[in-house]
Amino acid sequence: MAMNGETPTVRVRNVVLLGHGGTGKTTLAEGLLAAAGVGDARGGTLDFEPEERDRGHSLGLATASLTWKDHRINLLDAPGGPEAVGDAYPALRAADLAVFVVDAAQGIQAQHDQLWDACDAAGLPRVVFLNKLDKDNAKYQANVDALRERYGKRLAPVHMPIGVGPEFTGVIDLLHSFAVRLVDGRRVEDEVPEGRREQAERNRESLVEAIVEVDDDLLERYLEGEVPSTKELQECFRHGIAAGEFFPVLCGSAAMGIGVRLLANFIVEEGPSPADRGAAADGPLALYVAKTLSDPYVGRINVLRVLSGQLRQDDRVVVARTGADVRLHQLFTLCGKEQTPITTAPAGDLVAVAKLDDVVTGDVLRSREAAVEVEPVPMPEPFHRVAIEAVSAGDEDKLSTALARLSEEDPALRVDRDSETRQLVLRGHGPGHIDVAIARLKRKFGVSVQQVPLRLAYRETLRGSGSAVGRHVKQSGGHGQYGVVHLEVEPLERGGGFEFEDRIVGGVVPNQFIPSVEKGVREAMGHGVLAGYPLVDCRVRLVDGKHHSVDSSQVAFEVAGSLGFRAAAEQAGVALLEPVMEVAVTVPDALTGDVMGDLSSRRGRIQGTEPGPIGRTVVRATVPEAEMLSYTAELRSLSSGTGAVEMRYDRHEECPENVARKVVAAAQEKG
Ligand SMILES: Nc1nc2c(ncn2[C@@H]2O[C@H](COP(=O)(O)OP(=O)(O)OP(=O)(O)O)[C@@H](O)[C@H]2O)c(=O)[nH]1
Ligand SMILES: [Mg+2]
């Protein structure tokens, strides 16, 4: 049995790897594991789901732990793709340090910006690992400058590379003044090479100046010419990092294994421990759910952070959200999907628990006396919508259960039943996100679903006023039917709904049949007159009618009302309304013009632009929903992944003639 319980809180490190897709987070995490002799040396420890292996990138949060210099490092490897953000955000609350992995050939990318903002919101300490310095077009200084410009002066380079691109052979640790190089495939720790000493000395000087600046006492002594010891600097640095006063920049190549051990050293020596971030070993027991996994064989697994207190097997806790009482009896640690049973875990540690039903990502579990709460880190909303159906009608029930479980696993996914179109709609962060969800539904829950064309919530409305008589008269033999109504219709303002006025005098339509007329009108409105979409915003006046003392009935007046309404509406003329979205697109300043042009070509109306976060502009517009169905993916390619969009329903608006004609034709084709 692993001895988690024996690692004190101060020697635990919880590190989440964040960054744009493909920057090397998983490679780096597996490099750290390999350096400590854990996991599968061939890789694949963390990207273990079949969908991840097929696609070559992570789709879910994976966790693994390693022992390094008597410390326990828990790694949370977050997927970087914009289509898998649902896992990264909840993980921020389980970590004490985020390692931002940046591709030195690509520079800062869209996900970095979004996640950096999220770390600000979560108050999470950060370091940057500038990776892939071995790549042909890799750059070091240009990236440091760009990072500093984007994320502020608090950026503190603690490493510098020896060569970049094909010449990249090693890394210099500035604080401790030594070099690590790969010589004939072997890792060599050595003095700073002759030719680099001067530059390294200058860089160390800048680092030292940055560090002493946050400590008045150190600063004074430094200005008086005293040289603080490395130990003192390190201690000051450590506090500054935990307080978010510095964002150190490390560098290397995860693929070559350069800079990986230095990162591990940095994490244990300078990285914050849970104790630095408020995890009290003697507090009441409280746990936070960072991730819920459903495994078809093992069932549900929850990855928890012990927020405070010491966790022991069989402890009882309350789920804060539901008030349910649960017992934690199967504790283990995870290394990818490999499980190692444990019996206890200290405050601040990460632990996995099996078979906790009705516990989901983001939940807090606590002992009765604990009042701990955890604010969720705000996550971007998904805007890519598709309609789905179970392939076989018999799977409908199974599908709703499976979708509920899947959204617990992936909180970025939304499932709605559209009340207007009656479709089951899945919302995600792009086509890839949806494809993965559909693949998982099949593999994990055995439900095959297919995408069907998304129905838009078109509506119909009157163009003007009209008047008509609706007759439902059948008196040939048997029980007759008799109802005649004269209706006038006129449009109301948009959003005006439905008004029904009874103007009958002298009882030509007896009182008891008036509600039937209204019912018939409503029924006809529900099905529209143009293309089968609901007709909205109109006033209907019942002005005259006829009845028969024997043959009139509720049904007869209902039918007459319905016929009369259709005829009056046709006379008034009917227009088609389409849903229009309010859209906000955030892109780097240079792309503002492109985005405005693109939105205009989608029949959009630009409302204006405003400055967004550093170097970015927000373009606001209203655009018909029909033109925005695959915008998430199209913006991604237009902006090379740097743009973000938010949208919400704004109003219904009359379709232009040519659009309306197509919608009507399509409706008629379907019958
Ligand atoms: N040249 C070079 N390639 C690297 C390095 N690190 C990772 N790669 C490659 O980059 C690709 C992506 O690496 P991953 O580790 O899967 O990236 P990731 O950040 O986990 O990606 P997501 O999980 O999709 O967010 C793989 O082909 C790696 O082999 C590096 O230091 N140098
Ligand atoms: Mg990955």
XYZ file of C-alpha atoms and ligand atoms in Angstrom:
704
model
C 0.000 0.000 0.000
C 1.197 3.469 -0.825
C 1.925 5.632 2.140
C 0.280 8.882 1.209
C -0.656 9.548 4.767
C 2.987 9.791 5.704
C 3.793 12.679 3.386
C 3.127 15.790 5.451
C 1.177 18.603 3.822
C 4.242 20.822 3.457
C 5.830 18.188 1.233
C 2.875 17.832 -1.139
C 2.825 19.727 -4.452
C -0.271 19.894 -6.654
C 0.584 21.061 -10.121
C -1.783 21.574 -13.019
C -0.305 21.684 -16.521
C -2.107 24.235 -18.654
C -1.719 25.670 -22.119
C -2.904 25.614 -25.666
C -3.403 22.210 -27.318
C -0.256 20.482 -28.516
C 2.250 22.585 -26.576
C 3.648 19.478 -24.877
C 1.885 19.258 -21.510
C 1.378 15.519 -21.615
C 4.918 14.946 -22.894
C 6.249 17.089 -20.056
C 4.127 15.323 -17.447
C 5.259 11.935 -18.701
C 8.832 13.211 -18.716
C 8.473 14.097 -15.036
C 7.040 10.663 -14.291
C 9.825 8.964 -16.225
C 12.469 10.995 -14.390
C 11.042 9.637 -11.143
C 10.773 6.119 -12.560
C 6.944 6.006 -12.626
C 4.537 5.142 -15.428
C 4.994 3.548 -18.789
C 8.321 4.572 -20.274
C 6.813 4.389 -23.764
C 4.283 7.080 -22.869
C 0.508 6.719 -22.990
C 0.212 6.744 -19.194
C -1.846 9.926 -19.245
C -3.500 9.906 -22.679
C -5.038 6.492 -22.038
C -8.562 6.823 -23.441
C -8.999 5.386 -26.952
C -10.372 8.682 -28.293
C -7.180 10.382 -27.049
C -4.893 7.849 -28.657
C -6.754 8.145 -31.961
C -6.605 11.916 -31.999
C -3.142 12.384 -30.528
C -4.229 14.883 -27.912
C -5.648 14.791 -24.434
C -9.405 15.000 -24.043
C -9.797 14.675 -20.330
C -7.947 15.601 -17.178
C -5.467 12.881 -16.216
C -3.710 12.624 -12.895
C -0.528 10.934 -11.730
C 1.872 11.276 -8.848
C 5.602 10.997 -8.412
C 8.015 11.182 -5.551
C 10.759 13.742 -5.986
C 13.325 14.611 -3.334
C 11.102 13.365 -0.542
C 8.124 15.321 -1.851
C 4.991 14.033 -3.442
C 4.121 15.811 -6.693
C 0.558 15.325 -7.913
C 0.227 16.207 -11.565
C -3.027 17.266 -13.166
C -2.561 17.093 -16.927
C -5.292 19.245 -18.439
C -6.352 18.923 -22.059
C -5.455 22.081 -23.985
C -7.825 21.874 -26.925
C -10.550 24.504 -26.894
C -12.893 21.553 -27.180
C -11.968 20.094 -23.826
C -11.939 23.118 -21.548
C -14.503 21.578 -19.222
C -11.755 19.687 -17.475
C -9.195 22.430 -17.062
C -11.284 24.918 -15.118
C -12.440 22.750 -12.205
C -8.864 21.459 -11.870
C -7.610 24.950 -11.016
C -9.238 24.619 -7.591
C -7.331 21.420 -6.909
C -3.886 22.811 -7.723
C -1.481 25.099 -5.888
C 0.614 25.892 -8.936
C -0.115 26.083 -12.660
C 2.629 25.310 -15.151
C 1.808 27.183 -18.368
C 3.370 25.241 -21.190
C 4.158 27.459 -24.185
C 5.491 26.197 -27.514
C 8.617 28.278 -28.193
C 7.960 28.117 -31.928
C 4.289 29.180 -31.645
C 4.365 31.687 -28.813
C 1.312 32.622 -26.769
C -1.923 31.115 -28.100
C -5.636 31.645 -27.467
C -6.019 29.051 -24.722
C -3.132 30.605 -22.817
C -4.970 33.906 -22.619
C -8.227 32.375 -21.479
C -6.573 30.144 -18.915
C -4.371 32.962 -17.637
C -7.524 34.988 -16.965
C -9.032 31.966 -15.239
C -5.946 31.610 -12.996
C -6.275 35.285 -12.116
C -9.865 34.611 -11.108
C -8.793 31.573 -9.094
C -5.789 33.330 -7.529
C -3.543 30.498 -8.646
C 0.277 30.902 -8.649
C 1.837 30.298 -12.067
C 5.100 29.469 -13.786
C 5.716 29.350 -17.515
C 7.587 26.466 -19.128
C 8.852 27.550 -22.536
C 8.915 24.211 -24.302
C 10.113 22.848 -27.644
C 13.240 25.004 -27.695
C 14.720 22.328 -29.961
C 12.324 23.143 -32.797
C 13.747 24.770 -35.915
C 11.909 28.049 -35.566
C 11.969 28.200 -31.756
C 12.718 31.548 -30.112
C 13.671 32.339 -26.550
C 14.053 36.075 -25.941
C 11.197 37.043 -28.270
C 8.869 34.803 -26.265
C 10.032 36.172 -22.932
C 9.400 39.703 -24.232
C 5.967 38.787 -25.549
C 5.054 37.042 -22.293
C 6.157 40.060 -20.315
C 4.165 42.396 -22.501
C 1.073 40.249 -22.224
C 1.221 39.103 -18.611
C 3.070 41.929 -16.963
C 6.364 42.876 -15.387
C 6.194 40.125 -12.800
C 7.613 37.653 -15.265
C 10.943 36.347 -13.942
C 13.118 34.163 -16.201
C 14.954 31.669 -13.996
C 16.449 29.588 -16.811
C 18.154 30.399 -20.061
C 18.738 28.020 -22.949
C 22.131 27.033 -24.307
C 21.438 27.577 -28.010
C 18.002 27.402 -29.612
C 16.593 25.340 -32.466
C 18.974 22.687 -33.793
C 21.743 24.139 -31.587
C 19.740 23.734 -28.409
C 21.751 21.528 -26.054
C 20.903 22.522 -22.519
C 19.614 24.924 -19.898
C 21.322 27.217 -17.406
C 19.758 27.544 -13.952
C 20.310 31.218 -13.203
C 19.546 31.215 -9.501
C 21.898 28.353 -8.669
C 24.355 29.141 -11.481
C 24.854 25.770 -13.100
C 24.130 24.174 -16.444
C 22.438 20.985 -17.545
C 23.393 19.703 -20.955
C 22.809 16.694 -23.096
C 26.195 15.329 -24.100
C 26.136 12.253 -26.371
C 22.629 11.531 -25.181
C 23.673 11.711 -21.528
C 22.512 14.329 -19.061
C 25.452 16.254 -17.603
C 25.249 18.769 -14.764
C 28.106 21.172 -14.950
C 29.389 24.710 -14.545
C 27.975 27.384 -16.815
C 29.937 27.011 -20.091
C 32.657 29.588 -20.650
C 31.033 31.382 -23.583
C 27.700 31.871 -21.738
C 28.993 33.137 -18.417
C 28.705 36.818 -19.076
C 25.128 36.602 -20.373
C 24.126 34.252 -17.550
C 25.626 36.633 -14.987
C 23.638 39.548 -16.424
C 20.430 37.547 -16.453
C 21.049 36.418 -12.878
C 21.505 40.037 -11.868
C 18.080 40.966 -13.309
C 16.511 38.021 -11.512
C 18.103 38.983 -8.189
C 16.962 42.591 -8.575
C 13.429 41.441 -9.263
C 13.438 39.180 -6.201
C 14.841 41.641 -3.678
C 12.362 44.247 -4.795
C 9.527 42.529 -2.964
C 11.351 42.422 0.389
C 12.209 45.782 1.991
C 14.921 44.368 4.225
C 16.641 42.454 1.420
C 16.326 45.445 -0.897
C 17.996 47.784 1.575
C 20.905 45.429 2.124
C 21.210 44.818 -1.605
C 21.337 48.553 -2.323
C 24.056 48.902 0.305
C 26.123 46.479 -1.707
C 25.527 43.290 0.258
C 24.978 40.133 -1.815
C 22.081 38.060 -0.431
C 22.756 34.325 -0.206
C 21.085 31.991 -2.679
C 19.178 30.486 0.262
C 17.773 33.873 1.245
C 16.849 34.687 -2.326
C 15.199 31.329 -2.732
C 13.114 31.777 0.397
C 11.986 35.231 -0.685
C 11.261 33.952 -4.188
C 9.198 31.062 -2.809
C 6.944 33.413 -0.852
C 6.640 35.751 -3.824
C 5.576 32.924 -6.127
C 2.958 31.660 -3.678
C 1.614 35.196 -3.353
C 1.436 35.626 -7.127
C 4.117 38.338 -7.081
C 6.284 36.486 -9.599
C 5.653 34.315 -12.595
C 8.955 32.489 -13.113
C 9.821 31.412 -16.647
C 11.541 28.041 -17.048
C 12.505 26.465 -20.330
C 13.555 23.307 -22.089
C 12.449 20.517 -24.345
C 10.057 17.955 -22.957
C 10.701 15.678 -25.910
C 14.484 15.682 -25.400
C 14.146 15.537 -21.636
C 16.005 18.812 -21.102
C 14.766 21.057 -18.330
C 12.407 18.388 -17.015
C 14.317 17.541 -13.824
C 14.981 21.231 -13.275
C 11.223 21.741 -13.387
C 10.747 18.973 -10.796
C 13.384 20.600 -8.582
C 11.744 23.957 -8.993
C 8.328 22.578 -8.079
C 9.562 21.102 -4.802
C 12.004 23.870 -3.875
C 10.211 27.006 -4.976
C 6.661 25.838 -5.603
C 3.885 26.482 -3.073
C 2.712 23.653 -0.851
C -0.965 23.250 0.081
C -0.019 24.630 3.507
C 1.101 27.885 1.869
C -2.357 28.069 0.333
C -4.425 27.487 3.407
C -4.853 23.708 3.673
C -5.012 23.152 7.423
C -3.990 19.700 8.612
C -5.848 20.156 11.895
C -9.021 21.603 10.389
C -12.278 19.697 9.935
C -12.354 17.319 6.980
C -13.341 18.954 3.685
C -12.834 17.689 0.130
C -13.265 19.174 -3.331
C -14.149 17.120 -6.417
C -11.778 18.062 -9.236
C -12.954 15.473 -11.715
C -15.553 12.760 -12.094
C -14.703 9.864 -14.369
C -17.089 7.116 -15.353
C -15.458 3.869 -16.122
C -17.697 1.213 -17.640
C -16.049 -1.485 -15.492
C -15.106 0.222 -12.245
C -18.033 2.649 -12.227
C -17.649 6.161 -11.041
C -14.324 7.520 -9.832
C -13.947 10.924 -8.256
C -10.618 12.721 -7.957
C -10.643 14.793 -4.773
C -8.448 17.355 -3.163
C -8.307 17.218 0.603
C -8.980 20.875 1.385
C -8.429 20.446 5.100
C -8.181 17.729 7.716
C -6.727 14.254 7.399
C -8.703 11.827 5.253
C -8.991 8.234 6.449
C -10.607 5.269 4.846
C -14.276 4.916 5.856
C -14.619 8.558 6.891
C -18.171 9.861 6.574
C -18.885 13.190 4.947
C -21.838 15.219 3.715
C -22.200 16.304 0.092
C -22.675 20.077 0.462
C -24.882 20.390 -2.637
C -27.356 17.641 -1.759
C -26.963 17.106 1.964
C -26.441 13.388 1.303
C -24.349 11.418 3.752
C -21.603 9.326 2.131
C -18.859 7.012 3.289
C -15.462 7.086 1.618
C -14.356 3.523 1.669
C -12.311 2.840 -1.425
C -9.403 5.278 -1.512
C -6.591 5.058 -4.028
C -4.156 7.114 -6.048
C -4.281 7.274 -9.816
C -1.464 7.136 -12.285
C -3.340 7.571 -15.536
C -5.830 4.754 -15.149
C -3.686 2.605 -12.836
C -4.964 2.511 -9.285
C -2.997 2.017 -6.084
C -5.070 1.566 -2.920
C -4.297 3.804 0.049
C -5.839 4.179 3.472
C -5.221 7.789 4.363
C -4.321 11.131 2.774
C -3.114 14.357 4.399
C -4.576 17.832 4.008
C -3.725 19.190 0.581
C -3.231 15.830 -1.106
C -5.116 14.472 -4.098
C -6.901 11.173 -3.788
C -9.314 9.133 -5.893
C -12.468 7.578 -4.466
C -14.577 4.907 -6.130
C -18.321 4.393 -6.058
C -19.551 7.744 -4.867
C -22.893 8.165 -6.533
C -24.442 11.564 -7.057
C -21.162 13.352 -6.514
C -19.952 15.436 -9.443
C -17.115 17.703 -10.506
C -17.092 20.855 -8.416
C -18.833 19.308 -5.392
C -17.604 19.849 -1.856
C -17.761 16.991 0.650
C -17.295 17.898 4.298
C -17.707 16.752 7.817
C -20.800 18.110 9.576
C -18.892 20.795 11.456
C -16.997 22.179 8.432
C -18.399 25.268 6.695
C -16.015 25.132 3.730
C -17.215 26.335 0.339
C -15.483 26.509 -3.025
C -16.347 29.097 -5.668
C -16.349 27.567 -9.134
C -13.891 29.113 -11.601
C -16.035 30.691 -14.340
C -15.784 28.636 -17.522
C -16.415 29.822 -21.077
C -19.899 28.904 -22.347
C -20.110 26.477 -25.282
C -21.789 27.798 -28.430
C -21.612 25.014 -30.953
C -25.075 23.441 -31.127
C -26.106 20.208 -32.751
C -29.333 18.210 -32.608
C -29.048 14.519 -31.785
C -31.288 11.459 -31.694
C -30.870 7.921 -30.490
C -30.322 5.693 -33.515
C -32.869 3.212 -32.242
C -36.033 4.644 -30.753
C -35.833 2.131 -27.888
C -32.692 3.856 -26.581
C -34.428 7.148 -25.707
C -34.467 6.516 -21.957
C -30.966 5.144 -21.906
C -29.859 8.242 -23.803
C -31.093 10.706 -21.194
C -29.337 8.821 -18.384
C -26.152 8.567 -20.438
C -26.230 12.278 -21.273
C -26.672 13.175 -17.628
C -23.635 11.065 -16.675
C -21.597 12.439 -19.546
C -22.265 16.044 -18.555
C -21.114 15.254 -15.035
C -17.845 14.053 -16.490
C -17.559 16.995 -18.842
C -19.105 20.130 -17.354
C -18.370 22.086 -20.548
C -21.029 20.083 -22.356
C -24.645 21.241 -22.206
C -27.744 19.253 -22.993
C -31.053 21.023 -23.596
C -34.442 19.928 -24.814
C -35.536 22.836 -27.021
C -39.130 23.543 -26.066
C -39.899 25.271 -29.346
C -38.337 22.870 -31.831
C -38.675 19.822 -29.538
C -35.167 18.705 -30.429
C -32.532 17.303 -28.111
C -29.679 19.775 -28.471
C -26.070 19.190 -27.457
C -23.904 22.264 -26.968
C -20.122 22.070 -26.990
C -16.945 23.959 -27.870
C -16.818 22.876 -31.505
C -17.458 19.912 -33.795
C -14.561 17.939 -32.295
C -15.967 18.293 -28.788
C -19.329 16.953 -29.996
C -17.710 14.070 -31.902
C -15.865 12.986 -28.774
C -19.053 13.202 -26.707
C -20.884 11.023 -29.231
C -18.033 8.512 -29.341
C -18.056 8.295 -25.527
C -21.815 7.832 -25.396
C -21.383 4.770 -27.544
C -18.305 3.335 -25.893
C -19.087 4.022 -22.253
C -22.856 3.846 -22.192
C -23.659 1.734 -25.227
C -25.987 4.308 -26.792
C -25.623 5.053 -30.495
C -26.717 8.541 -31.412
C -26.755 10.397 -34.680
C -26.653 14.069 -35.509
C -29.740 15.370 -37.251
C -30.172 18.775 -38.889
C -30.717 21.440 -36.266
C -34.146 23.021 -36.524
C -34.127 26.729 -35.971
C -36.922 28.312 -34.007
C -38.522 30.183 -36.900
C -41.819 31.877 -36.203
C -44.557 33.423 -38.300
C -46.360 36.709 -37.873
C -48.971 38.871 -39.581
C -47.954 41.548 -42.076
C -51.202 43.489 -41.803
C -54.874 43.132 -40.879
C -57.338 40.668 -42.316
C -60.822 39.398 -41.832
C -62.550 36.149 -42.779
C -65.388 33.839 -41.956
C -64.744 30.315 -40.748
C -67.584 27.878 -41.360
C -67.858 24.353 -40.085
C -71.274 23.175 -41.119
C -72.236 19.514 -41.662
C -75.885 18.718 -41.354
C -76.392 15.771 -43.701
C -77.750 12.943 -41.595
C -76.932 11.865 -38.061
C -75.670 14.273 -35.492
C -74.889 17.583 -37.269
C -72.122 20.095 -36.698
C -72.655 23.806 -36.899
C -70.332 26.667 -36.161
C -69.749 29.912 -38.041
C -67.437 32.685 -36.878
C -66.305 35.946 -38.358
C -62.790 36.862 -37.244
C -60.635 39.963 -37.676
C -56.878 39.702 -37.142
C -54.181 42.341 -36.752
C -50.521 42.319 -35.801
C -49.255 43.249 -32.330
C -45.828 44.620 -31.516
C -42.963 42.116 -31.464
C -43.236 40.198 -28.192
C -46.893 41.261 -27.863
C -48.055 37.645 -27.661
C -51.687 36.859 -28.291
C -54.871 38.744 -27.532
C -58.369 37.480 -28.061
C -61.336 39.871 -28.018
C -64.923 38.799 -27.820
C -67.126 41.374 -29.600
C -70.218 39.226 -29.925
C -73.518 40.975 -29.338
C -76.936 39.434 -29.055
C -75.633 35.930 -28.412
C -75.073 35.038 -32.086
C -72.280 32.849 -30.765
C -73.491 31.580 -27.389
C -71.195 32.307 -24.445
C -70.346 28.687 -23.763
C -68.791 28.328 -27.249
C -66.545 31.383 -27.133
C -63.665 29.597 -25.360
C -63.889 26.919 -28.066
C -63.396 29.538 -30.765
C -60.343 30.821 -28.900
C -59.021 27.289 -28.515
C -59.388 26.698 -32.268
C -57.563 29.947 -33.019
C -54.694 29.028 -30.669
C -54.459 25.616 -32.234
C -54.178 27.148 -35.724
C -51.599 29.685 -34.516
C -49.461 26.885 -33.089
C -49.099 25.378 -36.554
C -48.739 28.615 -38.509
C -49.976 29.170 -42.023
C -46.797 29.602 -44.053
C -44.334 26.870 -43.129
C -45.696 25.194 -40.034
C -43.933 27.461 -37.508
C -45.885 29.034 -34.640
C -47.547 32.327 -35.482
C -46.959 34.992 -32.856
C -47.852 38.537 -31.901
C -51.409 38.962 -33.059
C -54.802 40.162 -31.893
C -57.889 38.221 -32.917
C -61.334 39.698 -32.702
C -64.448 37.578 -32.828
C -66.949 40.016 -34.367
C -69.838 37.913 -35.587
C -71.057 34.373 -36.038
C -73.969 31.993 -36.245
C -75.087 28.976 -34.288
C -77.712 26.266 -34.468
C -79.774 25.299 -31.476
C -79.193 21.545 -31.927
C -76.106 21.018 -34.111
C -73.708 23.551 -32.591
C -71.049 22.072 -30.326
C -67.692 22.958 -28.799
C -65.884 20.955 -31.428
C -67.773 22.660 -34.264
C -66.781 26.124 -32.983
C -63.203 25.009 -32.414
C -62.918 23.920 -36.030
C -64.640 27.088 -37.245
C -62.242 29.228 -35.180
C -59.289 27.406 -36.613
C -60.482 27.715 -40.221
C -61.463 31.344 -39.738
C -58.082 32.220 -38.323
C -56.164 30.605 -41.166
C -58.272 32.395 -43.749
C -57.986 35.771 -42.016
C -54.220 35.377 -41.592
C -53.761 34.467 -45.236
C -55.668 37.564 -46.172
C -53.511 39.688 -43.846
C -50.303 38.224 -45.252
C -47.791 36.265 -43.190
C -44.074 36.926 -42.707
C -41.390 34.560 -41.469
C -39.342 35.546 -38.404
C -35.912 34.141 -37.654
C -33.957 34.098 -34.375
C -31.215 36.709 -34.181
C -28.246 36.414 -31.824
C -26.319 39.067 -30.004
C -22.681 38.216 -30.654
C -19.404 39.343 -29.041
C -16.173 38.240 -30.689
C -12.829 38.821 -28.983
C -9.764 38.715 -31.242
C -6.247 40.165 -31.421
C -6.507 43.821 -32.555
C -5.087 43.073 -35.992
C -8.008 40.798 -36.853
C -10.773 43.289 -36.020
C -11.389 44.212 -39.676
C -11.505 40.593 -40.814
C -14.021 39.683 -38.134
C -16.264 42.642 -38.948
C -16.179 41.789 -42.654
C -16.982 38.171 -41.940
C -19.900 39.024 -39.637
C -21.317 41.429 -42.221
C -21.188 38.724 -44.857
C -23.332 36.648 -42.491
C -26.083 39.279 -42.650
C -24.794 40.643 -39.362
C -25.186 44.206 -38.138
C -22.056 45.530 -36.474
C -22.876 47.488 -33.355
C -19.405 48.574 -32.449
C -16.003 47.608 -31.129
C -14.381 48.140 -27.770
C -10.969 47.374 -26.289
C -10.748 43.914 -24.717
C -8.018 42.443 -22.502
C -4.447 43.441 -23.484
C -3.990 43.536 -27.258
C -7.484 42.329 -28.036
C -10.641 43.929 -29.395
C -14.254 42.964 -28.782
C -16.527 43.232 -31.831
C -20.254 43.387 -31.055
C -22.919 42.583 -33.608
C -26.335 41.059 -34.061
C -26.431 38.175 -36.536
C -29.191 35.750 -37.587
C -28.696 32.415 -35.871
C -28.949 30.595 -39.208
C -25.603 32.145 -40.187
C -23.861 31.257 -36.934
C -24.388 27.508 -36.740
C -20.747 26.572 -37.194
C -19.210 29.877 -36.198
C -17.173 28.443 -33.310
C -15.149 26.363 -35.746
C -15.060 29.013 -38.483
C -13.789 31.700 -36.136
C -11.145 29.279 -34.959
C -9.804 28.916 -38.486
C -10.225 32.605 -39.328
C -8.198 33.567 -36.256
C -5.804 30.577 -36.130
C -7.298 29.664 -32.805
C -6.853 33.072 -31.196
C -10.474 34.230 -31.250
C -13.265 33.636 -28.768
C -16.989 34.124 -29.239
C -19.949 34.560 -26.948
C -23.523 34.765 -28.109
C -27.029 34.766 -26.779
C -30.508 34.928 -28.205
C -31.559 38.499 -28.743
C -34.852 38.637 -30.675
C -36.837 37.399 -33.632
C -36.710 39.452 -36.779
C -38.331 39.245 -40.199
C -36.322 37.146 -42.679
C -35.346 38.696 -45.985
C -37.480 37.446 -48.882
C -34.866 35.119 -50.414
C -34.151 33.440 -47.062
C -37.841 33.054 -46.256
C -38.485 31.461 -49.620
C -35.911 28.746 -48.933
C -37.253 28.016 -45.470
C -40.808 27.733 -46.777
C -39.690 25.499 -49.646
C -37.840 23.228 -47.227
C -40.893 23.004 -44.968
C -43.148 22.125 -47.908
C -40.738 19.456 -49.062
C -40.982 17.782 -45.674
C -44.768 18.031 -45.929
N 10.098 19.121 -30.980
C 9.430 18.947 -29.846
N 8.226 18.349 -29.855
C 7.594 18.193 -28.689
C 8.139 18.631 -27.460
N 7.252 18.359 -26.481
C 6.203 17.758 -27.077
N 6.380 17.656 -28.397
C 5.465 17.071 -29.386
O 4.320 17.885 -29.490
C 3.166 17.090 -29.735
C 2.093 17.394 -28.710
O 2.536 16.972 -27.444
P 1.548 16.653 -26.245
O 2.407 16.403 -25.053
O 0.550 15.640 -26.598
O 0.832 18.055 -26.117
P -0.309 18.489 -25.098
O 0.032 19.857 -24.666
O -0.498 17.464 -24.059
O -1.550 18.561 -26.066
P -3.119 18.467 -25.683
O -3.266 17.337 -24.765
O -3.801 18.278 -26.990
O -3.475 19.761 -25.072
C 3.620 15.646 -29.700
O 3.821 15.232 -31.020
C 4.937 15.717 -28.961
O 5.824 14.695 -29.331
C 9.432 19.250 -27.489
O 9.995 19.652 -26.483
N 10.009 19.383 -28.697
Mg -2.101 16.419 -23.473
